[in-house]
Backbone as XML, in Angstrom:
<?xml version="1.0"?>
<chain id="A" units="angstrom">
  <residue number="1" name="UNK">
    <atom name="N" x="0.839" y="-1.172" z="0.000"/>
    <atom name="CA" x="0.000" y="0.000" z="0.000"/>
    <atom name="C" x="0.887" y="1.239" z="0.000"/>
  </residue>
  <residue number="2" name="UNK">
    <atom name="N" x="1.015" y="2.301" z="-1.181"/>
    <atom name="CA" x="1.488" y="3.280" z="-1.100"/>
    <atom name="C" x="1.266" y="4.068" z="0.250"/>
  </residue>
  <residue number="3" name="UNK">
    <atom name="N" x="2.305" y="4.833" z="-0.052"/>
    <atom name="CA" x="2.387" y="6.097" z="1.676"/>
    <atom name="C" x="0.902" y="6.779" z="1.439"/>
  </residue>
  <residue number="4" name="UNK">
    <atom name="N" x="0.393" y="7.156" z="1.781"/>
    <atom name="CA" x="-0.507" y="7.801" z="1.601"/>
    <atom name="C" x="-0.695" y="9.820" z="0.628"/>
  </residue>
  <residue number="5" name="UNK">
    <atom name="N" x="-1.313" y="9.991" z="0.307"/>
    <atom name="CA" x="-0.273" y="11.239" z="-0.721"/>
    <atom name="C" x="-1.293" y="12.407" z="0.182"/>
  </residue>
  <residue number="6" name="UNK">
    <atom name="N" x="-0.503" y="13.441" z="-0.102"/>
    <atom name="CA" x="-1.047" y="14.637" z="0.582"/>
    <atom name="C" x="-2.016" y="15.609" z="-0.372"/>
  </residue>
  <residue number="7" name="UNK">
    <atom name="N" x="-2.473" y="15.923" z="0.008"/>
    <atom name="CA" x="-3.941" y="16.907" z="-0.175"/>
    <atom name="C" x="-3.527" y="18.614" z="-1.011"/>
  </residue>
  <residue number="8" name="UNK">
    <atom name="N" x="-2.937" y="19.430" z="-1.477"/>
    <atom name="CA" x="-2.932" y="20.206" z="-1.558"/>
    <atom name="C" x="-4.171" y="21.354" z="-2.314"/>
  </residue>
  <residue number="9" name="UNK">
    <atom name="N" x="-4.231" y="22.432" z="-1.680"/>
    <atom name="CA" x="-5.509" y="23.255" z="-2.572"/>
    <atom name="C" x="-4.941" y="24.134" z="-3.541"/>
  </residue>
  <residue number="10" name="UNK">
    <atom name="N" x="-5.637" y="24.342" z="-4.398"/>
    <atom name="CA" x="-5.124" y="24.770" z="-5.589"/>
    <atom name="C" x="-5.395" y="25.861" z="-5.725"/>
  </residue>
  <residue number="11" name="UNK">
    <atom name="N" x="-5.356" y="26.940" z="-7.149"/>
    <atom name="CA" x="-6.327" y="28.048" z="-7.251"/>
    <atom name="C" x="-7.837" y="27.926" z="-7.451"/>
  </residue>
  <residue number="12" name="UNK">
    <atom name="N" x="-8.396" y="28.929" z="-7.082"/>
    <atom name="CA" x="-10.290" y="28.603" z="-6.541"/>
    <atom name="C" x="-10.437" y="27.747" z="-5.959"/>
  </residue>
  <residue number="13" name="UNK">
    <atom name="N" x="-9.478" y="26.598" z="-4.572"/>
    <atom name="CA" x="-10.214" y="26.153" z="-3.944"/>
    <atom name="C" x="-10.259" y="24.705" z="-4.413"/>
  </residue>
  <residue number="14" name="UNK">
    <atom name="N" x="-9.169" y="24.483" z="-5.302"/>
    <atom name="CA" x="-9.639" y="23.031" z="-5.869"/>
    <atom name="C" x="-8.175" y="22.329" z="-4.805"/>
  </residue>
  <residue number="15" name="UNK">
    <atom name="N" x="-8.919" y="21.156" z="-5.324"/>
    <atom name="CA" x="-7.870" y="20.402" z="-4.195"/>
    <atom name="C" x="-6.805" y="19.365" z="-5.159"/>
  </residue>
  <residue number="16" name="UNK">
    <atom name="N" x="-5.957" y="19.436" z="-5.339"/>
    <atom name="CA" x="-5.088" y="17.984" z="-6.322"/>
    <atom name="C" x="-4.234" y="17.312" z="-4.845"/>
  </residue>
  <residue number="17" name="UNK">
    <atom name="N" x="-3.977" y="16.069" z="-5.104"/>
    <atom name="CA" x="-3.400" y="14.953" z="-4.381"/>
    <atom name="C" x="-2.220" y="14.715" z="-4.939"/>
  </residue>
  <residue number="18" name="UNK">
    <atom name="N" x="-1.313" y="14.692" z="-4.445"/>
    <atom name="CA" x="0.311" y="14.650" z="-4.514"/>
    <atom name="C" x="0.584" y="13.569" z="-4.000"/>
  </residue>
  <residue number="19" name="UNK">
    <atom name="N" x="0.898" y="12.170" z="-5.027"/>
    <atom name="CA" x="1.489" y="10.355" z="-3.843"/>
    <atom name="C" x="2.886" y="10.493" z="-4.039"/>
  </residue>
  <residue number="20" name="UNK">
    <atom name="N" x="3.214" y="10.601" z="-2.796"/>
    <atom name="CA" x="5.318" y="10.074" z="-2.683"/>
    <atom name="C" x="4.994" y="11.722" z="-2.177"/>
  </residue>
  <residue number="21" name="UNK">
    <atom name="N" x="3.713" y="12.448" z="-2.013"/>
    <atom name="CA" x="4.624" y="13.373" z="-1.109"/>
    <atom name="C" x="4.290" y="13.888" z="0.540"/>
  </residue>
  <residue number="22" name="UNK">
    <atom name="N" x="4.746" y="13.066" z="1.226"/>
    <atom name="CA" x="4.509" y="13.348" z="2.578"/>
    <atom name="C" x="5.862" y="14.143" z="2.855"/>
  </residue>
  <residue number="23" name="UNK">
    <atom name="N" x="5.094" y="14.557" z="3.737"/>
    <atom name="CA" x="5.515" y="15.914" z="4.602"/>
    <atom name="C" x="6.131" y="15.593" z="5.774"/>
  </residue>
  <residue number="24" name="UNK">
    <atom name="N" x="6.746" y="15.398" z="6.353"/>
    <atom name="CA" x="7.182" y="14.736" z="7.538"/>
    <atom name="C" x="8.225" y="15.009" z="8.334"/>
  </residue>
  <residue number="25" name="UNK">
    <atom name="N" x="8.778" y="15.353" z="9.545"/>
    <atom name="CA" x="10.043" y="15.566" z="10.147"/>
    <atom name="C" x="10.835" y="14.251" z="9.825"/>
  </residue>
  <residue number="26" name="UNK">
    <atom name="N" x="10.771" y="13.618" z="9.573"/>
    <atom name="CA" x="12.000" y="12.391" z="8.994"/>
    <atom name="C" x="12.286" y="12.763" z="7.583"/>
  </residue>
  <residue number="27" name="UNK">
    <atom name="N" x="11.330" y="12.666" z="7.011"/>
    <atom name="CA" x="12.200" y="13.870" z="5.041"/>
    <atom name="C" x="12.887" y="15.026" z="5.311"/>
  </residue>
  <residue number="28" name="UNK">
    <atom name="N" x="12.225" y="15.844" z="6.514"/>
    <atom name="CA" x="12.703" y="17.059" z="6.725"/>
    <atom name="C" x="13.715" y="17.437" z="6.948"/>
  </residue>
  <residue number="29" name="UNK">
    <atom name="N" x="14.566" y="15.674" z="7.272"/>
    <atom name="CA" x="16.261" y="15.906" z="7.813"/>
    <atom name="C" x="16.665" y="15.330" z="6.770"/>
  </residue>
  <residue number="30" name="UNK">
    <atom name="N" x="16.226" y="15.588" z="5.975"/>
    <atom name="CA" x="17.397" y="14.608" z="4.869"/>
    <atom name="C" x="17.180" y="15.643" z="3.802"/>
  </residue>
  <residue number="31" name="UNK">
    <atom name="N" x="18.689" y="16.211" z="3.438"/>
    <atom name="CA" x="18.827" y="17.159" z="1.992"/>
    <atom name="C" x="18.122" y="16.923" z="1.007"/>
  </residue>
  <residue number="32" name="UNK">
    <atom name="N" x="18.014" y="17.951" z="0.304"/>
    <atom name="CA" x="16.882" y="18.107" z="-0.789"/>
    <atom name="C" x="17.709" y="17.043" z="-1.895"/>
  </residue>
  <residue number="33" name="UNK">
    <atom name="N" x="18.948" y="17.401" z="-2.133"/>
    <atom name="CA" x="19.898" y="16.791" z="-3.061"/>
    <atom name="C" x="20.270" y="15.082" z="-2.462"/>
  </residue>
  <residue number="34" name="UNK">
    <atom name="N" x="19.926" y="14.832" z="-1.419"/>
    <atom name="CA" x="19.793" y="13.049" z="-0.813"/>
    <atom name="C" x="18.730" y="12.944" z="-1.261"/>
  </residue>
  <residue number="35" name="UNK">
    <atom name="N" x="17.262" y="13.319" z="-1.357"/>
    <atom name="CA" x="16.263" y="12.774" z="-2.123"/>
    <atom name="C" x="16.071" y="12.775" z="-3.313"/>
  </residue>
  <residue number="36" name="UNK">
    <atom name="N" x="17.112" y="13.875" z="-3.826"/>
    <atom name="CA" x="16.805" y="13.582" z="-5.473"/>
    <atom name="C" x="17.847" y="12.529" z="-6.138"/>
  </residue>
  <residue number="37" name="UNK">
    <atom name="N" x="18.835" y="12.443" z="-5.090"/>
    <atom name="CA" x="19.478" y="11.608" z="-6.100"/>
    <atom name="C" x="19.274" y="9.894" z="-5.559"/>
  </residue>
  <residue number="38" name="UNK">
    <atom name="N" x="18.047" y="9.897" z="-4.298"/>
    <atom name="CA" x="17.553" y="8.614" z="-4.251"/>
    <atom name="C" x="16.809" y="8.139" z="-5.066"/>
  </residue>
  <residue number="39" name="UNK">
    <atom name="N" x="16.371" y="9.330" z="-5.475"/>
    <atom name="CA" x="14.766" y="9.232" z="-6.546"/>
    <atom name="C" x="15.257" y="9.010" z="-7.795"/>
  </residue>
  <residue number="40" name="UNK">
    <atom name="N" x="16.471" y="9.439" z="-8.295"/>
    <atom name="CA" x="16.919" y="9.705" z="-9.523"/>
    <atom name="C" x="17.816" y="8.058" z="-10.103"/>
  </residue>
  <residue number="41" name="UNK">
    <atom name="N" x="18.275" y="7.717" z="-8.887"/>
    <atom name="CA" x="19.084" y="6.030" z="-8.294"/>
    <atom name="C" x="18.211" y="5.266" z="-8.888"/>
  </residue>
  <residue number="42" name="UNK">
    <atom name="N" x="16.914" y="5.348" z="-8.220"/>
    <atom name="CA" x="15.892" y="4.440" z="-8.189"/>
    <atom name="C" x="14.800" y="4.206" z="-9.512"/>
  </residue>
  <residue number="43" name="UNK">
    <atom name="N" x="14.623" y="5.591" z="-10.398"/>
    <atom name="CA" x="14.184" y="5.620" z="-11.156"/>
    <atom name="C" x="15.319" y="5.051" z="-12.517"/>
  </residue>
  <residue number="44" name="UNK">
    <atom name="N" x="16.374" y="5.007" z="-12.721"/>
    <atom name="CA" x="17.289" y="4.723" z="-13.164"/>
    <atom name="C" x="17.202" y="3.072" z="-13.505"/>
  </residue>
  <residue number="45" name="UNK">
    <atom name="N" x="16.665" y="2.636" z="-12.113"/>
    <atom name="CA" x="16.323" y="1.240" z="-12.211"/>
    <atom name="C" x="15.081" y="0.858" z="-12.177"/>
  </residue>
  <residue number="46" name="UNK">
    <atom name="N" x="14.331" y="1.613" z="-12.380"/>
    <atom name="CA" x="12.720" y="0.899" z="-12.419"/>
    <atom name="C" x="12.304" y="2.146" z="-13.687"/>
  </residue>
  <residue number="47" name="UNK">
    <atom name="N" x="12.726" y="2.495" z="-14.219"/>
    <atom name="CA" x="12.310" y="3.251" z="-15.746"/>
    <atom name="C" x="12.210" y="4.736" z="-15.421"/>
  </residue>
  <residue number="48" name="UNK">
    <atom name="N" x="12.318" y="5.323" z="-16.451"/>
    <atom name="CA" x="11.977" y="6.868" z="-16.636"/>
    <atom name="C" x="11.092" y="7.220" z="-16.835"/>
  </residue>
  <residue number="49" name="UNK">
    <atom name="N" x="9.365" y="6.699" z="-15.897"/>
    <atom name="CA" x="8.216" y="7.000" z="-16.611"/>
    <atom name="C" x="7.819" y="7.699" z="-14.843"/>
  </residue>
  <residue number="50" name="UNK">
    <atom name="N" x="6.372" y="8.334" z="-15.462"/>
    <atom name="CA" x="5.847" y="8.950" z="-14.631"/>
    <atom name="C" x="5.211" y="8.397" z="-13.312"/>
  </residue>
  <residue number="51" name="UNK">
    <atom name="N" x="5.272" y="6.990" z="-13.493"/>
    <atom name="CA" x="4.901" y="5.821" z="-12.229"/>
    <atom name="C" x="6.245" y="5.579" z="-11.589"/>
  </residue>
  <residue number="52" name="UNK">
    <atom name="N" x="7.612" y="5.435" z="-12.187"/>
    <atom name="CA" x="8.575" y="5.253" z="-11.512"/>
    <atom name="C" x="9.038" y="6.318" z="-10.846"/>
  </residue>
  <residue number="53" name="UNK">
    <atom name="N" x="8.588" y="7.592" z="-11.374"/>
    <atom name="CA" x="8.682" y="8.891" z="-9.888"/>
    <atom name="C" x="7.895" y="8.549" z="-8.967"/>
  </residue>
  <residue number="54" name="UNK">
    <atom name="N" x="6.385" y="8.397" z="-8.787"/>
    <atom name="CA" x="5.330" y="8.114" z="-8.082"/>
    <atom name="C" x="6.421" y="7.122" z="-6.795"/>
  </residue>
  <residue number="55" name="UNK">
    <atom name="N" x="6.415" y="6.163" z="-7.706"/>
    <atom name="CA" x="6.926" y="4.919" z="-6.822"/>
    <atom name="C" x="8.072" y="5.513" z="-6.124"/>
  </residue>
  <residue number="56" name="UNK">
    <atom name="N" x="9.398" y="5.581" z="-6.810"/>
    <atom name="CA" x="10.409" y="6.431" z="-5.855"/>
    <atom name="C" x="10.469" y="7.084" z="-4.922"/>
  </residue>
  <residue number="57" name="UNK">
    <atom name="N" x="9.699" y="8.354" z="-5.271"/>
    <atom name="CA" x="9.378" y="9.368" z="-4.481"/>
    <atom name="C" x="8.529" y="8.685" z="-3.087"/>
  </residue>
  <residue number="58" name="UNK">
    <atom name="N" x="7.740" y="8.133" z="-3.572"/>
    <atom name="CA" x="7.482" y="6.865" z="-2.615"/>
    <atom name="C" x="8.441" y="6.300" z="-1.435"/>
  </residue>
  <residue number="59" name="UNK">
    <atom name="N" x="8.959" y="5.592" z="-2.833"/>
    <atom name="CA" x="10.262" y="4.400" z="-1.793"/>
    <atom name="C" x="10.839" y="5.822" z="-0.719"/>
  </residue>
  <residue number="60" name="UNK">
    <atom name="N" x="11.563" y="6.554" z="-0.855"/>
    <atom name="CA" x="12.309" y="7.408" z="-0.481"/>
    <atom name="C" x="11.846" y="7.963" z="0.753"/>
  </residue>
  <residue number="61" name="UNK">
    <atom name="N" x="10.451" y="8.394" z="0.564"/>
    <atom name="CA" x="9.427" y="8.763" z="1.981"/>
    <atom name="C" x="9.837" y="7.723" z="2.828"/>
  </residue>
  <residue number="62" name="UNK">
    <atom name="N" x="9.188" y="6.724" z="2.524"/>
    <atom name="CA" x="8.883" y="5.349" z="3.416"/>
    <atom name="C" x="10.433" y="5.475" z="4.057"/>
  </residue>
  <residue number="63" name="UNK">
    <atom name="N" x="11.647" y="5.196" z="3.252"/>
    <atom name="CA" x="13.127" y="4.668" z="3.699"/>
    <atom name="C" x="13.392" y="6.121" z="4.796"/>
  </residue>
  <residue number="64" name="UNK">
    <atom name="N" x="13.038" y="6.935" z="4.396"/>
    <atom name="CA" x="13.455" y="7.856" z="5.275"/>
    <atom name="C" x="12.796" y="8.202" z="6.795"/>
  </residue>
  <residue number="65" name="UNK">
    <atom name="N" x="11.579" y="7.374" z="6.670"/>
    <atom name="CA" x="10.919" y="7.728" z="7.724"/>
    <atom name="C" x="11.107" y="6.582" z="9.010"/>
  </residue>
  <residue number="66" name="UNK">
    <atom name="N" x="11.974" y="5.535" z="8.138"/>
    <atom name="CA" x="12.339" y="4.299" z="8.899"/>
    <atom name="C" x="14.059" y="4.388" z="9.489"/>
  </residue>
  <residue number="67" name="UNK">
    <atom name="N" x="14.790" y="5.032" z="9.089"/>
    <atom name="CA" x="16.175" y="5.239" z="9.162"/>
    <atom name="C" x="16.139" y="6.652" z="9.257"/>
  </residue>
  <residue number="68" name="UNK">
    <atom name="N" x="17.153" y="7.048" z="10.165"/>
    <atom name="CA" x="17.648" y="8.706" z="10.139"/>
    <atom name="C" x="18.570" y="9.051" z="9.317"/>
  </residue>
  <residue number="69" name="UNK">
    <atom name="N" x="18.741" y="10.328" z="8.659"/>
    <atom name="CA" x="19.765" y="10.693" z="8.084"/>
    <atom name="C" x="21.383" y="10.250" z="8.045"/>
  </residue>
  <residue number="70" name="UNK">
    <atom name="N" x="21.163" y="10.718" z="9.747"/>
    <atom name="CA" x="22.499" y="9.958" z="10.152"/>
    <atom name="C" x="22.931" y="8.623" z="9.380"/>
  </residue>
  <residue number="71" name="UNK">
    <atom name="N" x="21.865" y="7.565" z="9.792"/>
    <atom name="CA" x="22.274" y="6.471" z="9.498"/>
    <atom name="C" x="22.008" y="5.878" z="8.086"/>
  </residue>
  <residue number="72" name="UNK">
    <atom name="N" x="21.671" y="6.860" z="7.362"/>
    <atom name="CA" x="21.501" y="6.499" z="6.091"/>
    <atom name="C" x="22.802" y="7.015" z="5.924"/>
  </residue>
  <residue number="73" name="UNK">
    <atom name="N" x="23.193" y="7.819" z="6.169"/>
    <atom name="CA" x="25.306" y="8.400" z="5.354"/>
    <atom name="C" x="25.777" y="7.112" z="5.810"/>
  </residue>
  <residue number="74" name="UNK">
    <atom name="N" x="25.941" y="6.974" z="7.005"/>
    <atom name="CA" x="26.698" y="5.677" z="7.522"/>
    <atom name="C" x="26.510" y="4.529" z="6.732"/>
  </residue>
  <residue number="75" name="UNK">
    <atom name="N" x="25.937" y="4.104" z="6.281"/>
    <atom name="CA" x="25.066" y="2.925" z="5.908"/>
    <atom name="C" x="25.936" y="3.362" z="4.006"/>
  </residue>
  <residue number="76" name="UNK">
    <atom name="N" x="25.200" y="4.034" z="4.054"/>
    <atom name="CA" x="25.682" y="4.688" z="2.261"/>
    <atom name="C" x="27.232" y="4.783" z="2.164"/>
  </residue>
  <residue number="77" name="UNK">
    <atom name="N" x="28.233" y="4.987" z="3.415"/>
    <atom name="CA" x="29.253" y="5.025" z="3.492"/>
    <atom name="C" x="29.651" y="3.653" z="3.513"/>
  </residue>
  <residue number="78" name="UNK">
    <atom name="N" x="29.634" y="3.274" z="4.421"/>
    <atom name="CA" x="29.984" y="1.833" z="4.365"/>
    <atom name="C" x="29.792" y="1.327" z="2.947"/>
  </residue>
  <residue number="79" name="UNK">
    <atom name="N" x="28.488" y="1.323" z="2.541"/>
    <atom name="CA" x="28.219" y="0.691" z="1.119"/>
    <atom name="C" x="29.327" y="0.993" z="0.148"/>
  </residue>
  <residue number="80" name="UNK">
    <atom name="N" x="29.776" y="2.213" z="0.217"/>
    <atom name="CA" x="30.422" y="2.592" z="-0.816"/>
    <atom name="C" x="31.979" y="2.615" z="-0.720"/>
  </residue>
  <residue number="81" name="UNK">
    <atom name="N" x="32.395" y="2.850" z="0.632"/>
    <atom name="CA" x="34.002" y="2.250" z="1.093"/>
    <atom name="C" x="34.125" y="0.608" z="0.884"/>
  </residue>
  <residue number="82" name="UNK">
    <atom name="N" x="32.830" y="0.109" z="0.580"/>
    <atom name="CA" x="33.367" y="-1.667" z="0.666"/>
    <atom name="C" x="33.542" y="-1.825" z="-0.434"/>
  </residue>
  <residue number="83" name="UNK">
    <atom name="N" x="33.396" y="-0.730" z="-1.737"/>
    <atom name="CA" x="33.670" y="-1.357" z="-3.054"/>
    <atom name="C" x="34.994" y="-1.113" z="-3.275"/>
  </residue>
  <residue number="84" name="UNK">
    <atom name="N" x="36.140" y="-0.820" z="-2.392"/>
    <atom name="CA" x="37.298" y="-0.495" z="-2.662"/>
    <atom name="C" x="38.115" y="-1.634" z="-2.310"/>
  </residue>
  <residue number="85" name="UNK">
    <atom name="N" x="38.860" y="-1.866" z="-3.644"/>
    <atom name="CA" x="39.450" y="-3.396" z="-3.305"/>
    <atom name="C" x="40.626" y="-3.481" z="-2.865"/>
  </residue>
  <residue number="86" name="UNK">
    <atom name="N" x="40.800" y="-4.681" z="-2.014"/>
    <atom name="CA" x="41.699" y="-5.198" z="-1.277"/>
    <atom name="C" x="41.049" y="-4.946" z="0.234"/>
  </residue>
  <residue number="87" name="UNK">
    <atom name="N" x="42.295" y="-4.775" z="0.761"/>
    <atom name="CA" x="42.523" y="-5.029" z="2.362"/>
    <atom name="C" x="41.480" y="-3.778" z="3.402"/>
  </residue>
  <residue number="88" name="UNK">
    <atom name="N" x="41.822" y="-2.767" z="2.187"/>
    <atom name="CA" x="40.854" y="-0.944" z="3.196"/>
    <atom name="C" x="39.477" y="-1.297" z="2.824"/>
  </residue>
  <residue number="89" name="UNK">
    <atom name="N" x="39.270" y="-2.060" z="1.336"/>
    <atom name="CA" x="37.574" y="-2.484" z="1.337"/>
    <atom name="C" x="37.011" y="-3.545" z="2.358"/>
  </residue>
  <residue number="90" name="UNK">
    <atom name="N" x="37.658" y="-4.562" z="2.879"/>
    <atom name="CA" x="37.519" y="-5.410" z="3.795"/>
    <atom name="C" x="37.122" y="-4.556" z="4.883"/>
  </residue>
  <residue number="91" name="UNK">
    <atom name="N" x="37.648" y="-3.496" z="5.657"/>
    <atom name="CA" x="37.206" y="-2.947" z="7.080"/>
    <atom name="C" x="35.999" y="-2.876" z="7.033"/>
  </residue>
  <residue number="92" name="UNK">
    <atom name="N" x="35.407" y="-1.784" z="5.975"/>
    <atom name="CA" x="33.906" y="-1.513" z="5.768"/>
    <atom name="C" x="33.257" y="-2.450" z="5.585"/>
  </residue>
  <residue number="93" name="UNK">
    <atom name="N" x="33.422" y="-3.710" z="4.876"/>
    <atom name="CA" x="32.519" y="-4.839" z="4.739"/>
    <atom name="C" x="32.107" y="-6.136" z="6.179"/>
  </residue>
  <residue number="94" name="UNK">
    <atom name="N" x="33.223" y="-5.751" z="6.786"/>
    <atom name="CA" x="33.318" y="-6.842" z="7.415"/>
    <atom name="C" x="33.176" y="-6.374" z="9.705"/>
  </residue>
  <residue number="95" name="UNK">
    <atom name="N" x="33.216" y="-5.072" z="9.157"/>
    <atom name="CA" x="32.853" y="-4.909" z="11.052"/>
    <atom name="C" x="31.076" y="-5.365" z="11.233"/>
  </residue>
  <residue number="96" name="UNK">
    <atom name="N" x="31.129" y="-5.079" z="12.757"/>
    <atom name="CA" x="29.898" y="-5.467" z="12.984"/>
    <atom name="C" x="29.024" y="-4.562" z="13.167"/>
  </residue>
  <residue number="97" name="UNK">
    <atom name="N" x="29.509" y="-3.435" z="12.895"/>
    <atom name="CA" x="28.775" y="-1.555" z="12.692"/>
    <atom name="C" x="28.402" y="-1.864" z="11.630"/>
  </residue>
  <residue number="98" name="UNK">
    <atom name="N" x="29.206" y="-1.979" z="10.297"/>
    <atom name="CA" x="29.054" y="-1.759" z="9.043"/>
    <atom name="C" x="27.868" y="-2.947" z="8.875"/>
  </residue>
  <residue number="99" name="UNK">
    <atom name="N" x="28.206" y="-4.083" z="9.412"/>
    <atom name="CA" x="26.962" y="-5.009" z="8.635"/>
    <atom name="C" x="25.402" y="-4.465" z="9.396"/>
  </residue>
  <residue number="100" name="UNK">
    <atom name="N" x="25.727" y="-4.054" z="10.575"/>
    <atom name="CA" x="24.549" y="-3.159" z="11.225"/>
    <atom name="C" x="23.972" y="-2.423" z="10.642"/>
  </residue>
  <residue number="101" name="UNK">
    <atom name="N" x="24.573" y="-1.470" z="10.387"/>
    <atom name="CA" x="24.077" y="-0.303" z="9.439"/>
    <atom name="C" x="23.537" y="-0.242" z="7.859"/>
  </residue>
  <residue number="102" name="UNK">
    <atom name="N" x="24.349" y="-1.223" z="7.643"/>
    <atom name="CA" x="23.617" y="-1.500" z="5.991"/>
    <atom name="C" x="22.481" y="-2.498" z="6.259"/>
  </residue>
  <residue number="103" name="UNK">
    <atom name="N" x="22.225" y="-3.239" z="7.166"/>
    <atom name="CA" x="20.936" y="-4.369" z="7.501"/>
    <atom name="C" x="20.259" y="-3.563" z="7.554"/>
  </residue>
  <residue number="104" name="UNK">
    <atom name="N" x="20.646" y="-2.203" z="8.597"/>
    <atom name="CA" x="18.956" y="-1.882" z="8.395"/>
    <atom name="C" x="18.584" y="-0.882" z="7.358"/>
  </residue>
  <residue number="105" name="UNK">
    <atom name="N" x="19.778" y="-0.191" z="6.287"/>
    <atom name="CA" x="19.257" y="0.479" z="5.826"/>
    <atom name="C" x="18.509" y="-0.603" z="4.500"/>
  </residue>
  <residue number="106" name="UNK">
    <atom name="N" x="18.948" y="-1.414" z="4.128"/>
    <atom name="CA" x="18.394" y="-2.492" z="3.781"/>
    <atom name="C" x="17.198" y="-3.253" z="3.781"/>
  </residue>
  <residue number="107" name="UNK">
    <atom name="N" x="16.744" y="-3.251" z="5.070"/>
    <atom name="CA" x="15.176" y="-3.684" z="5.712"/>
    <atom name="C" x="14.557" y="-2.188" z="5.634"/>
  </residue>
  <residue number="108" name="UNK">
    <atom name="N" x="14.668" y="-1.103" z="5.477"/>
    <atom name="CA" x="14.133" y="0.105" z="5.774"/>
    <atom name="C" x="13.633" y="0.132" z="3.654"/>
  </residue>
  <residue number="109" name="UNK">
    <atom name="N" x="15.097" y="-0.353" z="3.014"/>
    <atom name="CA" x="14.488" y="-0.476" z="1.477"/>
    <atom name="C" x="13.489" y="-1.022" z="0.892"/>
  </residue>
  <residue number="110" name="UNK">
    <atom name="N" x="13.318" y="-2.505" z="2.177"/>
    <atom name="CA" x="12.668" y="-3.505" z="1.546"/>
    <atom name="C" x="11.478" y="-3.228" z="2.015"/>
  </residue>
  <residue number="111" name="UNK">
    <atom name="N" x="11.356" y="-2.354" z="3.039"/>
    <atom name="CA" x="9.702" y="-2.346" z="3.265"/>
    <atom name="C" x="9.362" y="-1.096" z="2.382"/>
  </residue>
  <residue number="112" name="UNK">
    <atom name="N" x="9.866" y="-0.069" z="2.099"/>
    <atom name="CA" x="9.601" y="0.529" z="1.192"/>
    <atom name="C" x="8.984" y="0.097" z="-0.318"/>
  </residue>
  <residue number="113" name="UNK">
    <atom name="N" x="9.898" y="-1.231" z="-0.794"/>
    <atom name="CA" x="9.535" y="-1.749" z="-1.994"/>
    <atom name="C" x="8.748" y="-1.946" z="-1.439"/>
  </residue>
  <residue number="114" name="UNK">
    <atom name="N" x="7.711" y="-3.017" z="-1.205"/>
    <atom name="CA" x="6.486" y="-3.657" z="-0.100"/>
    <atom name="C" x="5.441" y="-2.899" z="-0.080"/>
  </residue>
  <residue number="115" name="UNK">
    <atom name="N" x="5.827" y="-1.429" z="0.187"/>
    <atom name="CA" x="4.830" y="-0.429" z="0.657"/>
    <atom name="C" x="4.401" y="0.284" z="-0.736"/>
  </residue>
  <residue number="116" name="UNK">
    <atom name="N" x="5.500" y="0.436" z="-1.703"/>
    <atom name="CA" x="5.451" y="1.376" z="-2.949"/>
    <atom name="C" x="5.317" y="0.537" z="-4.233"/>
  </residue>
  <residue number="117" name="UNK">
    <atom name="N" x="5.955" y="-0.316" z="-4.194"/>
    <atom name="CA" x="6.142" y="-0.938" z="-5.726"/>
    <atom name="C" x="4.945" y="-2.338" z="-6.070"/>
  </residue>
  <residue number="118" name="UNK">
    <atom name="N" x="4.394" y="-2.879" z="-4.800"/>
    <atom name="CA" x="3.327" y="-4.006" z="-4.939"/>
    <atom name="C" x="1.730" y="-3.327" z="-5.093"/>
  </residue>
</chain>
């Protein structure tokens, strides 16, 4: 079941519905430029159409409202120091922070898919 979409009023009073856009103090901490380039990640892999914003913009609400900022860098860090090969990519892959932090940003993805993409 999508996030639920917000209500906005228009000119004269009309009302249009906006889905993937909640309003929330958990989006509210995360840069404008971290959501676009989650949205932009994500659409990249599920197509360039006007449902794969919907959905994204989606996923992105949901992931953010389940994980903090904080721990989405951490998590995104780790992810991205473990692709460095050899011995300095091993640290990031293999502590018990790093597998922490990417589990849950991970379970925070997957309920997003769950919530947005079914």
């Amino acid at each position: 079941m999508p996030v639920p979409a917000r209500t906005v009023v228009g000119p004269g009073g009309a009302t249009v519905s906006l889905p993937g856009q909640t309003a929330s103090a958990s989006t509210a901490d995360y840069p404008t430029i971290v959501a676009a380039d989650y949205v932009f990640g994500c659409m990249a892999t599920n197509g360039q159409s006007r449902t794969a914003l919907e959905q994204c913009s989606c996923s992105f609400d949901v992931t953010a409202s389940l994980i903090s900022y904080v721990d989405y860098v951490e998590a995104s860090t780790f992810l991205s120091m473990g692709q460095v090969s050899g011995e300095k990519g091993v640290l990031f892959n293999s502590s018990a922070r790093a597998k922490e932090a990417v589990g849950n940003l991970r379970r925070a993805q997957a309920e997003a898919e769950v919530r947005c993409f079914e």
